[in-house]
Structures are given as C-alpha cells and as structure tokens.
PDB file of C-alpha atoms and ligand atoms in Angstrom:
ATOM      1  CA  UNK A 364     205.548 200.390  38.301  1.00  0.00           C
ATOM      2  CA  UNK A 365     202.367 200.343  41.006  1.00  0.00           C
ATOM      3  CA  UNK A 366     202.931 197.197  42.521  1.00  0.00           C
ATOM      4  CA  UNK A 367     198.951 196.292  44.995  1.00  0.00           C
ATOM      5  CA  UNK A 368     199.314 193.954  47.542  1.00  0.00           C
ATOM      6  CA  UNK A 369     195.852 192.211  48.479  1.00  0.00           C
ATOM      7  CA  UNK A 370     196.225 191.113  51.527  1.00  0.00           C
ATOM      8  CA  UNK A 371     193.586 188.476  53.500  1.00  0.00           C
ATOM      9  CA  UNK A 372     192.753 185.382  55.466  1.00  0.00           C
ATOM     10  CA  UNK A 373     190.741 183.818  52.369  1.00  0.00           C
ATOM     11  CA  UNK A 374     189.134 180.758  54.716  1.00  0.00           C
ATOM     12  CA  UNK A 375     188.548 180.010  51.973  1.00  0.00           C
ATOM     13  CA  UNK A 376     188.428 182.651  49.140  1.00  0.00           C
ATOM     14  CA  UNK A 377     185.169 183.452  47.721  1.00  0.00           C
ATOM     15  CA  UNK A 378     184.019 184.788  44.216  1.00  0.00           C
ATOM     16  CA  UNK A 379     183.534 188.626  46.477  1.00  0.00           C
ATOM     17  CA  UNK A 380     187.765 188.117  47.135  1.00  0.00           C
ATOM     18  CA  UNK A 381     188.157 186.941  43.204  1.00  0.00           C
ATOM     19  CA  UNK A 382     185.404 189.538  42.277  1.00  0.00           C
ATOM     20  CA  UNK A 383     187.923 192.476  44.302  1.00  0.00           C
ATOM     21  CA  UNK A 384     190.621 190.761  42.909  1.00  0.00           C
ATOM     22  CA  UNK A 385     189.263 191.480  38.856  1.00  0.00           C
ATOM     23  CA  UNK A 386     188.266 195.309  39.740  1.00  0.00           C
ATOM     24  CA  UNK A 387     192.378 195.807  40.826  1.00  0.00           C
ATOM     25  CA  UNK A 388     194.166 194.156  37.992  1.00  0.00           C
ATOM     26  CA  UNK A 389     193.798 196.673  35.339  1.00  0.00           C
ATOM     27  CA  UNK A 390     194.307 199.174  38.065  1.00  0.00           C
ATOM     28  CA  UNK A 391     197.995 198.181  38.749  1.00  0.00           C
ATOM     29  CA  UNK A 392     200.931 196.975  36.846  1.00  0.00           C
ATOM     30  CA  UNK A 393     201.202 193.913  39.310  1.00  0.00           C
ATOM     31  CA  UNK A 394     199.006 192.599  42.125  1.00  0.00           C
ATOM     32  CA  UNK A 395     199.939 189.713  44.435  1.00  0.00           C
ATOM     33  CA  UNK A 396     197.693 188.310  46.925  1.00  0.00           C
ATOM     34  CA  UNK A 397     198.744 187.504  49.826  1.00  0.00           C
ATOM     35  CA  UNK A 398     197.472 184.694  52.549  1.00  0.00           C
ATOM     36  CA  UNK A 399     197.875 185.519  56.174  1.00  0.00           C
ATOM     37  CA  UNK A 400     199.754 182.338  57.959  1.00  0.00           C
ATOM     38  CA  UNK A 401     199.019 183.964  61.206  1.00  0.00           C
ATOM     39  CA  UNK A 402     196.865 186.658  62.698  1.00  0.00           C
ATOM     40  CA  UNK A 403     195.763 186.000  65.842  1.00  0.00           C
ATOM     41  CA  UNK A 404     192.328 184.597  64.074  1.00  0.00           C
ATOM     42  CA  UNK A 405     191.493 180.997  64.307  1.00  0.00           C
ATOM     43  CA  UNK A 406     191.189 179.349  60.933  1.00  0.00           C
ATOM     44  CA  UNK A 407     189.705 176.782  59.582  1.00  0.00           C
ATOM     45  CA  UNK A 408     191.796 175.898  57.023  1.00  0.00           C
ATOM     46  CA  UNK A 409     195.697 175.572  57.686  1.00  0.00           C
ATOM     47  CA  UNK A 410     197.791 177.988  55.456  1.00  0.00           C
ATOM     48  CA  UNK A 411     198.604 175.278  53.110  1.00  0.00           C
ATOM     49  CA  UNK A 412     194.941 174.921  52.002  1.00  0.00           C
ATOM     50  CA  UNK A 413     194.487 178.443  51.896  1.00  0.00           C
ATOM     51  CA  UNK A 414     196.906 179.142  49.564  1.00  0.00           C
ATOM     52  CA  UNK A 415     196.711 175.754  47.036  1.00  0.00           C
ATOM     53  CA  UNK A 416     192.663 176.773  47.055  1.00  0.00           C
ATOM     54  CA  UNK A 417     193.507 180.426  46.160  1.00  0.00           C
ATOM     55  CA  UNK A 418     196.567 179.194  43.380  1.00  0.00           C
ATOM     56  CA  UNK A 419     193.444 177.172  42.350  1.00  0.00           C
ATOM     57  CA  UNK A 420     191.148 179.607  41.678  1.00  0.00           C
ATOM     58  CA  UNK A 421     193.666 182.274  40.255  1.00  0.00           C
ATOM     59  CA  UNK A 422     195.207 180.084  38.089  1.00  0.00           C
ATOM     60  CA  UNK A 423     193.462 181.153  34.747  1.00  0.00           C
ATOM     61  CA  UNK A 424     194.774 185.359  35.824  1.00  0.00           C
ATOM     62  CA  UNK A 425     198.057 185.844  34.458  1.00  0.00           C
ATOM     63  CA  UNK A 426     200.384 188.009  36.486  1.00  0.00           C
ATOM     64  CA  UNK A 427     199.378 187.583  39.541  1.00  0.00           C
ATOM     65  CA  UNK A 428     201.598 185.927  42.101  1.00  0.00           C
ATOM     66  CA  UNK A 429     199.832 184.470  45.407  1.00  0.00           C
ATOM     67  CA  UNK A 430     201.704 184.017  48.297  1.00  0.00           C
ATOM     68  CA  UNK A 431     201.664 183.672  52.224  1.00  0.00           C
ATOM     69  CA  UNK A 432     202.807 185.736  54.777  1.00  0.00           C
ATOM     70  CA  UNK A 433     202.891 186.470  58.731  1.00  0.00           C
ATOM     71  CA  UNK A 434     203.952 189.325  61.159  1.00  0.00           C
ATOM     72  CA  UNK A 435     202.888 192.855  60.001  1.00  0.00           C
ATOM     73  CA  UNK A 436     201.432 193.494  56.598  1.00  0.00           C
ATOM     74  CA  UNK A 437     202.671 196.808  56.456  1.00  0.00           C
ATOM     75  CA  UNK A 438     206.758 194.651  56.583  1.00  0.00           C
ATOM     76  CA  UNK A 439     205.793 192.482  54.161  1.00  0.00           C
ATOM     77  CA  UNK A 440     203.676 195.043  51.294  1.00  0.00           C
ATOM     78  CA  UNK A 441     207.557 196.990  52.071  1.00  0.00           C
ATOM     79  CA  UNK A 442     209.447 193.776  51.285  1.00  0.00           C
ATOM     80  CA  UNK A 443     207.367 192.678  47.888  1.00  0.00           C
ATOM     81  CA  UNK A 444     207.959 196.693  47.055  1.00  0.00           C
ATOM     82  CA  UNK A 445     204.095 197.225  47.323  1.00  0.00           C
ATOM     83  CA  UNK A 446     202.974 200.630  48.423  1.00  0.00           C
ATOM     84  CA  UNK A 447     199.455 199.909  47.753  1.00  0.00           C
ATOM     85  CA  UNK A 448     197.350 197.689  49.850  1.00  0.00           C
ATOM     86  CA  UNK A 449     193.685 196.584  48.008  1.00  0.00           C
ATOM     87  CA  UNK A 450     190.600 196.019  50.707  1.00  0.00           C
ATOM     88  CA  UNK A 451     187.474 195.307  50.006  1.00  0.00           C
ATOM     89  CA  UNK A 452     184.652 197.028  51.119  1.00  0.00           C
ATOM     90  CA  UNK A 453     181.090 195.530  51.859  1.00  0.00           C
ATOM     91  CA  UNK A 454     178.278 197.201  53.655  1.00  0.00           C
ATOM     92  CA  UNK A 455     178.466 199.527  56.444  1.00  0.00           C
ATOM     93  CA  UNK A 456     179.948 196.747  59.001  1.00  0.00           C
ATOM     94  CA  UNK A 457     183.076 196.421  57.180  1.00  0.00           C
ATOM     95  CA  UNK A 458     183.839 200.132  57.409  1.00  0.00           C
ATOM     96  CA  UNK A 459     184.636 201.082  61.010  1.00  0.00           C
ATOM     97  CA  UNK A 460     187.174 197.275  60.975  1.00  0.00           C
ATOM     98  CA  UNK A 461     188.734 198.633  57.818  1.00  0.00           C
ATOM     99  CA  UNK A 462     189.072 202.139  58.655  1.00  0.00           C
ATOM    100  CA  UNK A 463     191.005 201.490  62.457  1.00  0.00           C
ATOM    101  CA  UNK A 464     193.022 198.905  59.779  1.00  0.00           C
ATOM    102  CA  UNK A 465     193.974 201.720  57.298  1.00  0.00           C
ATOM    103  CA  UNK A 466     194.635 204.075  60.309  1.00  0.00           C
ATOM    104  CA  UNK A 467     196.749 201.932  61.969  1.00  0.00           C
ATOM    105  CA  UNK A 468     198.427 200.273  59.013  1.00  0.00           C
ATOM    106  CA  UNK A 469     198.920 203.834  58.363  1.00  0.00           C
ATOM    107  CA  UNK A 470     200.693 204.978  61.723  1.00  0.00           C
ATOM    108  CA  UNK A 471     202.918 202.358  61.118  1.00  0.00           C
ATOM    109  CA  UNK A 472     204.406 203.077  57.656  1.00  0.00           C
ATOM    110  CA  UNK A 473     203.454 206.785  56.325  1.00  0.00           C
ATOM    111  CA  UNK A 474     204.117 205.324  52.983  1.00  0.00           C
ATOM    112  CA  UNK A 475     201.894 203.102  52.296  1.00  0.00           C
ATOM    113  CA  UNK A 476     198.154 203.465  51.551  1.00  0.00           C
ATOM    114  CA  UNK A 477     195.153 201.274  51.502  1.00  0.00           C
ATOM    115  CA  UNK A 478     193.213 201.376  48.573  1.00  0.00           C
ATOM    116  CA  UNK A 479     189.128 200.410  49.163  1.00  0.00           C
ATOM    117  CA  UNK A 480     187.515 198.453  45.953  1.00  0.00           C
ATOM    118  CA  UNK A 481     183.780 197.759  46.495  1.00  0.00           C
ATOM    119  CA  UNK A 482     182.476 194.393  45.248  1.00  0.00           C
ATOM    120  CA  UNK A 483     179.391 194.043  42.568  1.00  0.00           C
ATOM    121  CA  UNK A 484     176.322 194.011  44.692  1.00  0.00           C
ATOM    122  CA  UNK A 485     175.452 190.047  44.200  1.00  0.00           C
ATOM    123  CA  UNK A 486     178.693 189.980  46.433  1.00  0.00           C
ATOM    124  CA  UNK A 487     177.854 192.462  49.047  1.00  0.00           C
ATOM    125  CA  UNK A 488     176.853 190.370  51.406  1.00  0.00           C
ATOM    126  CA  UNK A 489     178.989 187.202  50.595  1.00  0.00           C
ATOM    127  CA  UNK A 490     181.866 186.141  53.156  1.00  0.00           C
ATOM    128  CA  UNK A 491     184.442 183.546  54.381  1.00  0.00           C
ATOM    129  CA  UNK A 492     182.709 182.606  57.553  1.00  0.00           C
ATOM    130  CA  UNK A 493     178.930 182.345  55.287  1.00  0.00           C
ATOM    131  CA  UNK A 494     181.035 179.673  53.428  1.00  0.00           C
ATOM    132  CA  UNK A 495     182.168 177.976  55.942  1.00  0.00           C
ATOM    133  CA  UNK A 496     178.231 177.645  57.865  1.00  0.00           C
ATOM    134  CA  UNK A 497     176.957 176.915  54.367  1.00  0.00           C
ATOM    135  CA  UNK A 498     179.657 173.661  54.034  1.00  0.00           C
ATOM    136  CA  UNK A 499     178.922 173.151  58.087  1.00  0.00           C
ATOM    137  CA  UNK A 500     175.147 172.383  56.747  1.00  0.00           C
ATOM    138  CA  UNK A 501     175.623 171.114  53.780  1.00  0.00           C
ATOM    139  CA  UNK A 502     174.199 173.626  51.716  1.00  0.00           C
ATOM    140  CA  UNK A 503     175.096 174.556  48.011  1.00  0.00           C
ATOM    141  CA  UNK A 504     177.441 177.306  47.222  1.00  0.00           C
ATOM    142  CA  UNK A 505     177.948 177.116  43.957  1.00  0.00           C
ATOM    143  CA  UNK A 506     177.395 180.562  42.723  1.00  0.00           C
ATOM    144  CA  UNK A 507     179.229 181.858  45.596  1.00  0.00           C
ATOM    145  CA  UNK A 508     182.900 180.022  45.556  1.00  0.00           C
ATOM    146  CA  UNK A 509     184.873 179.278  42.613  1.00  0.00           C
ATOM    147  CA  UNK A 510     184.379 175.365  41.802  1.00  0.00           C
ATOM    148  CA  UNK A 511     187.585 173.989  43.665  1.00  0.00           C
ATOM    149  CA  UNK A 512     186.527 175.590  46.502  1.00  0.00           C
ATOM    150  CA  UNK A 513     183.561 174.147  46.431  1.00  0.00           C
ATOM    151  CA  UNK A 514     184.363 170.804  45.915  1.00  0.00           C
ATOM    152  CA  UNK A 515     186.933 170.956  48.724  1.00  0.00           C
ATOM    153  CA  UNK A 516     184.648 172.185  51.563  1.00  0.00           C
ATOM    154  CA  UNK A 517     181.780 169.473  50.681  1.00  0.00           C
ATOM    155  CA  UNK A 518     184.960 166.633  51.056  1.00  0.00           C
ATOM    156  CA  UNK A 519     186.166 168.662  54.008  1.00  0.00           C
ATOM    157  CA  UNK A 520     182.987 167.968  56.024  1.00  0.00           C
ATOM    158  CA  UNK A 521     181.416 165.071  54.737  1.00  0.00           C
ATOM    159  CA  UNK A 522     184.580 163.227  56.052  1.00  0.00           C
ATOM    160  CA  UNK A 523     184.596 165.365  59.328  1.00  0.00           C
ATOM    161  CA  UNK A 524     181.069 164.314  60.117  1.00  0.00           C
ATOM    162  CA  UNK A 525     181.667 160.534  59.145  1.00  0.00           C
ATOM    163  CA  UNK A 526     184.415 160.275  61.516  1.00  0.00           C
ATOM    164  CA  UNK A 527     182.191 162.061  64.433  1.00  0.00           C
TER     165      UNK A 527
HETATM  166  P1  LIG B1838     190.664 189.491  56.761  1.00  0.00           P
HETATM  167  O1  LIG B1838     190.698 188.437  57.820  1.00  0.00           O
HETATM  168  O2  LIG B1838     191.976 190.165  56.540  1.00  0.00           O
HETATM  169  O3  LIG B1838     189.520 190.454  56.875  1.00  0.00           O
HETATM  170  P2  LIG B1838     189.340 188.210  54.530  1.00  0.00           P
HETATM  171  O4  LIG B1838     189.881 187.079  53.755  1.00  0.00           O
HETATM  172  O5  LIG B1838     188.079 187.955  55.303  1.00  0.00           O
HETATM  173  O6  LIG B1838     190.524 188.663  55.434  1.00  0.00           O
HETATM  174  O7  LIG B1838     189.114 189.459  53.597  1.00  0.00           O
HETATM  175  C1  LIG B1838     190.134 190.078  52.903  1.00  0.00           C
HETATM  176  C2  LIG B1838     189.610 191.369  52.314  1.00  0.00           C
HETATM  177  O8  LIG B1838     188.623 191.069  51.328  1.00  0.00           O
HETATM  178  C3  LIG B1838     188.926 192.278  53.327  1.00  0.00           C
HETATM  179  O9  LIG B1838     189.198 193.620  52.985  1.00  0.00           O
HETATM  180  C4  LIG B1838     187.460 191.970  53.143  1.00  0.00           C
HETATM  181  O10 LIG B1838     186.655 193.083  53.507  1.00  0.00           O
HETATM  182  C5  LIG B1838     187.421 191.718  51.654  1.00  0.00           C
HETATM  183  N1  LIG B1838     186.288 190.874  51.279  1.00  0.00           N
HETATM  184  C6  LIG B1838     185.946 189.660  51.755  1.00  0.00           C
HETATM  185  N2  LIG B1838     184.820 189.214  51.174  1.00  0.00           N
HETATM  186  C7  LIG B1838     184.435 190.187  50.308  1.00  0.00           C
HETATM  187  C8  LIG B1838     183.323 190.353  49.429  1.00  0.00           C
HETATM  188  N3  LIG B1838     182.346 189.465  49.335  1.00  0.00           N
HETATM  189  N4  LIG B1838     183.272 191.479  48.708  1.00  0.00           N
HETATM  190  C9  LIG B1838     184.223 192.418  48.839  1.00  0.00           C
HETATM  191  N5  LIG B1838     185.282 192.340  49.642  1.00  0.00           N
HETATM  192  C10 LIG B1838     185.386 191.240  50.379  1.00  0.00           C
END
C-alpha cells in the first residue's frame, strides 16, 4: 500500500494546495494531509482554523484523512507509515526552499522520499501569504480559495478592522 503524506502550513489552504492535492490521489492508495501546529513560522491562523478550513474544503474527497502535527515531519510521515512526502512545486523560487527541504528531510530518514507535483499553471503563482494580503485589502478571491475559505477570511478581517 503507498501511503503520501502532504505535509504544509495551509494559512489558509488555497485551490494550488487542493489543486496538488487532486494530481496525488490517484497516484497513491492513501494520502493524508497534514497541518503543521508548529514550525517556527508565525501564522495567522491558529491550528484549529487551519485544520476545520482544510476538513472544509476536503470534505467532498473520500479517503483522505487531514490531520495536524508538530516536531519533525520526517517522525510523523514514519508514525502514519508514510514513506512518501507530496510538495508542490511553483516557479523557480520554490525550488532551492524545497530542494535544502528534501535534502535535509532526507539526511534525516534515508527512507523516505519527497515526491514534487507541479500545480496547473492558473495556480503557479497562487500562495498562502497572496491570500492573506488579498483578505488584508479586501479584495476578492474567489477563484483562488475554495468558498469556506473565502468566506472565513472576509469575517476574519472585517471584524479585525471594526474593532481597530
Ligand atoms: P510550507 O510552510 O510547508 O511551505 P505551505 O502550506 O505554504 O506550507 O505549502 C505546502 C506545500 O504546498 C509546499 O510544498 C508548497 O510549495 C505547496 N504549494 C503551496 N501553494 C501552492 C500552489 N499554488 N501550487 C502548488 N503548490 C503549492
């Protein structure tokens, strides 16, 4: 059975994470996703949100479990049994982050590999931290976050700029 683990700080997830996550499934038998609690990188969202906005937007995909995680992803893709990790890759600035990643990830269990998935192109340039400028300023996202998402960053700031 080729268990994937995709592994990420969705804050929040965007249609490029949900348009990785439909390239892996009928690559692997079972893929999980799984949502860092803690990785040194401020988020905007607590781990709570994270997660109920990517159970959200996964709902409708049967199969796939999403859960959260901290400490090393390497420990935790060898606890779910995973010996696949999924990336996705965008345009050249993504590579040289990913590869140390993979390298590293790599020193630190020989068994595991990281498996780069590149996103359609409407997606190449889409990320968490666009998403979270666009909902700083208001602007519409709608083609670029699944609807909950959406919805939940618009109430997110309209109340944070109402109470200062
Ligand atoms: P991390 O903080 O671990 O980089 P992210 O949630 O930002 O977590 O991303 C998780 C993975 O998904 C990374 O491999 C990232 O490159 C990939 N990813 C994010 N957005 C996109 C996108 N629009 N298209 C393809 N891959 C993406």
């Amino acid at each position: 059975m080729h268990k994937a683990l995709y592994p990420g700080t969705f804050d929040p997830i965007t249609l490029g994470h949900l348009n990785i996550l439909e390239k892996a499934l009928p690559l692997f038998d079972k893929v999980t996703l799984a949502v860092a609690d803690y990785t040194g990188k401020k988020t905007l969202l607590s781990i709570d949100e994270r997660l109920q906005l990517c159970r959200e937007a996964t709902a409708h995909i049967p199969n796939l479990e999403v859960v959260s995680f901290s400490g090393l992803v390497v420990d935790f893709a060898q606890k779910m049994g995973c010996r696949i990790m999924i990336r996705g890759l965008r345009a050249v600035s993504d590579f040289e982050y990913e590869l140390s990643l993979a390298l590293t990830n790599k020193k630190l269990k020989q068994d595991i590999e990281t498996v780069f998935l590149v996103p359609s192109l409407k997606y190449m340039y889409l990320s968490s931290s666009m998403i979270r400028q666009l909902a700083e300023l208001g602007a519409d996202m709608d083609d670029l976050v699944p609807p909950s998402v959406a919805r939940f960053m618009m109430d997110k700031f309209t109340h944070h700029s109402v109470s200062g």
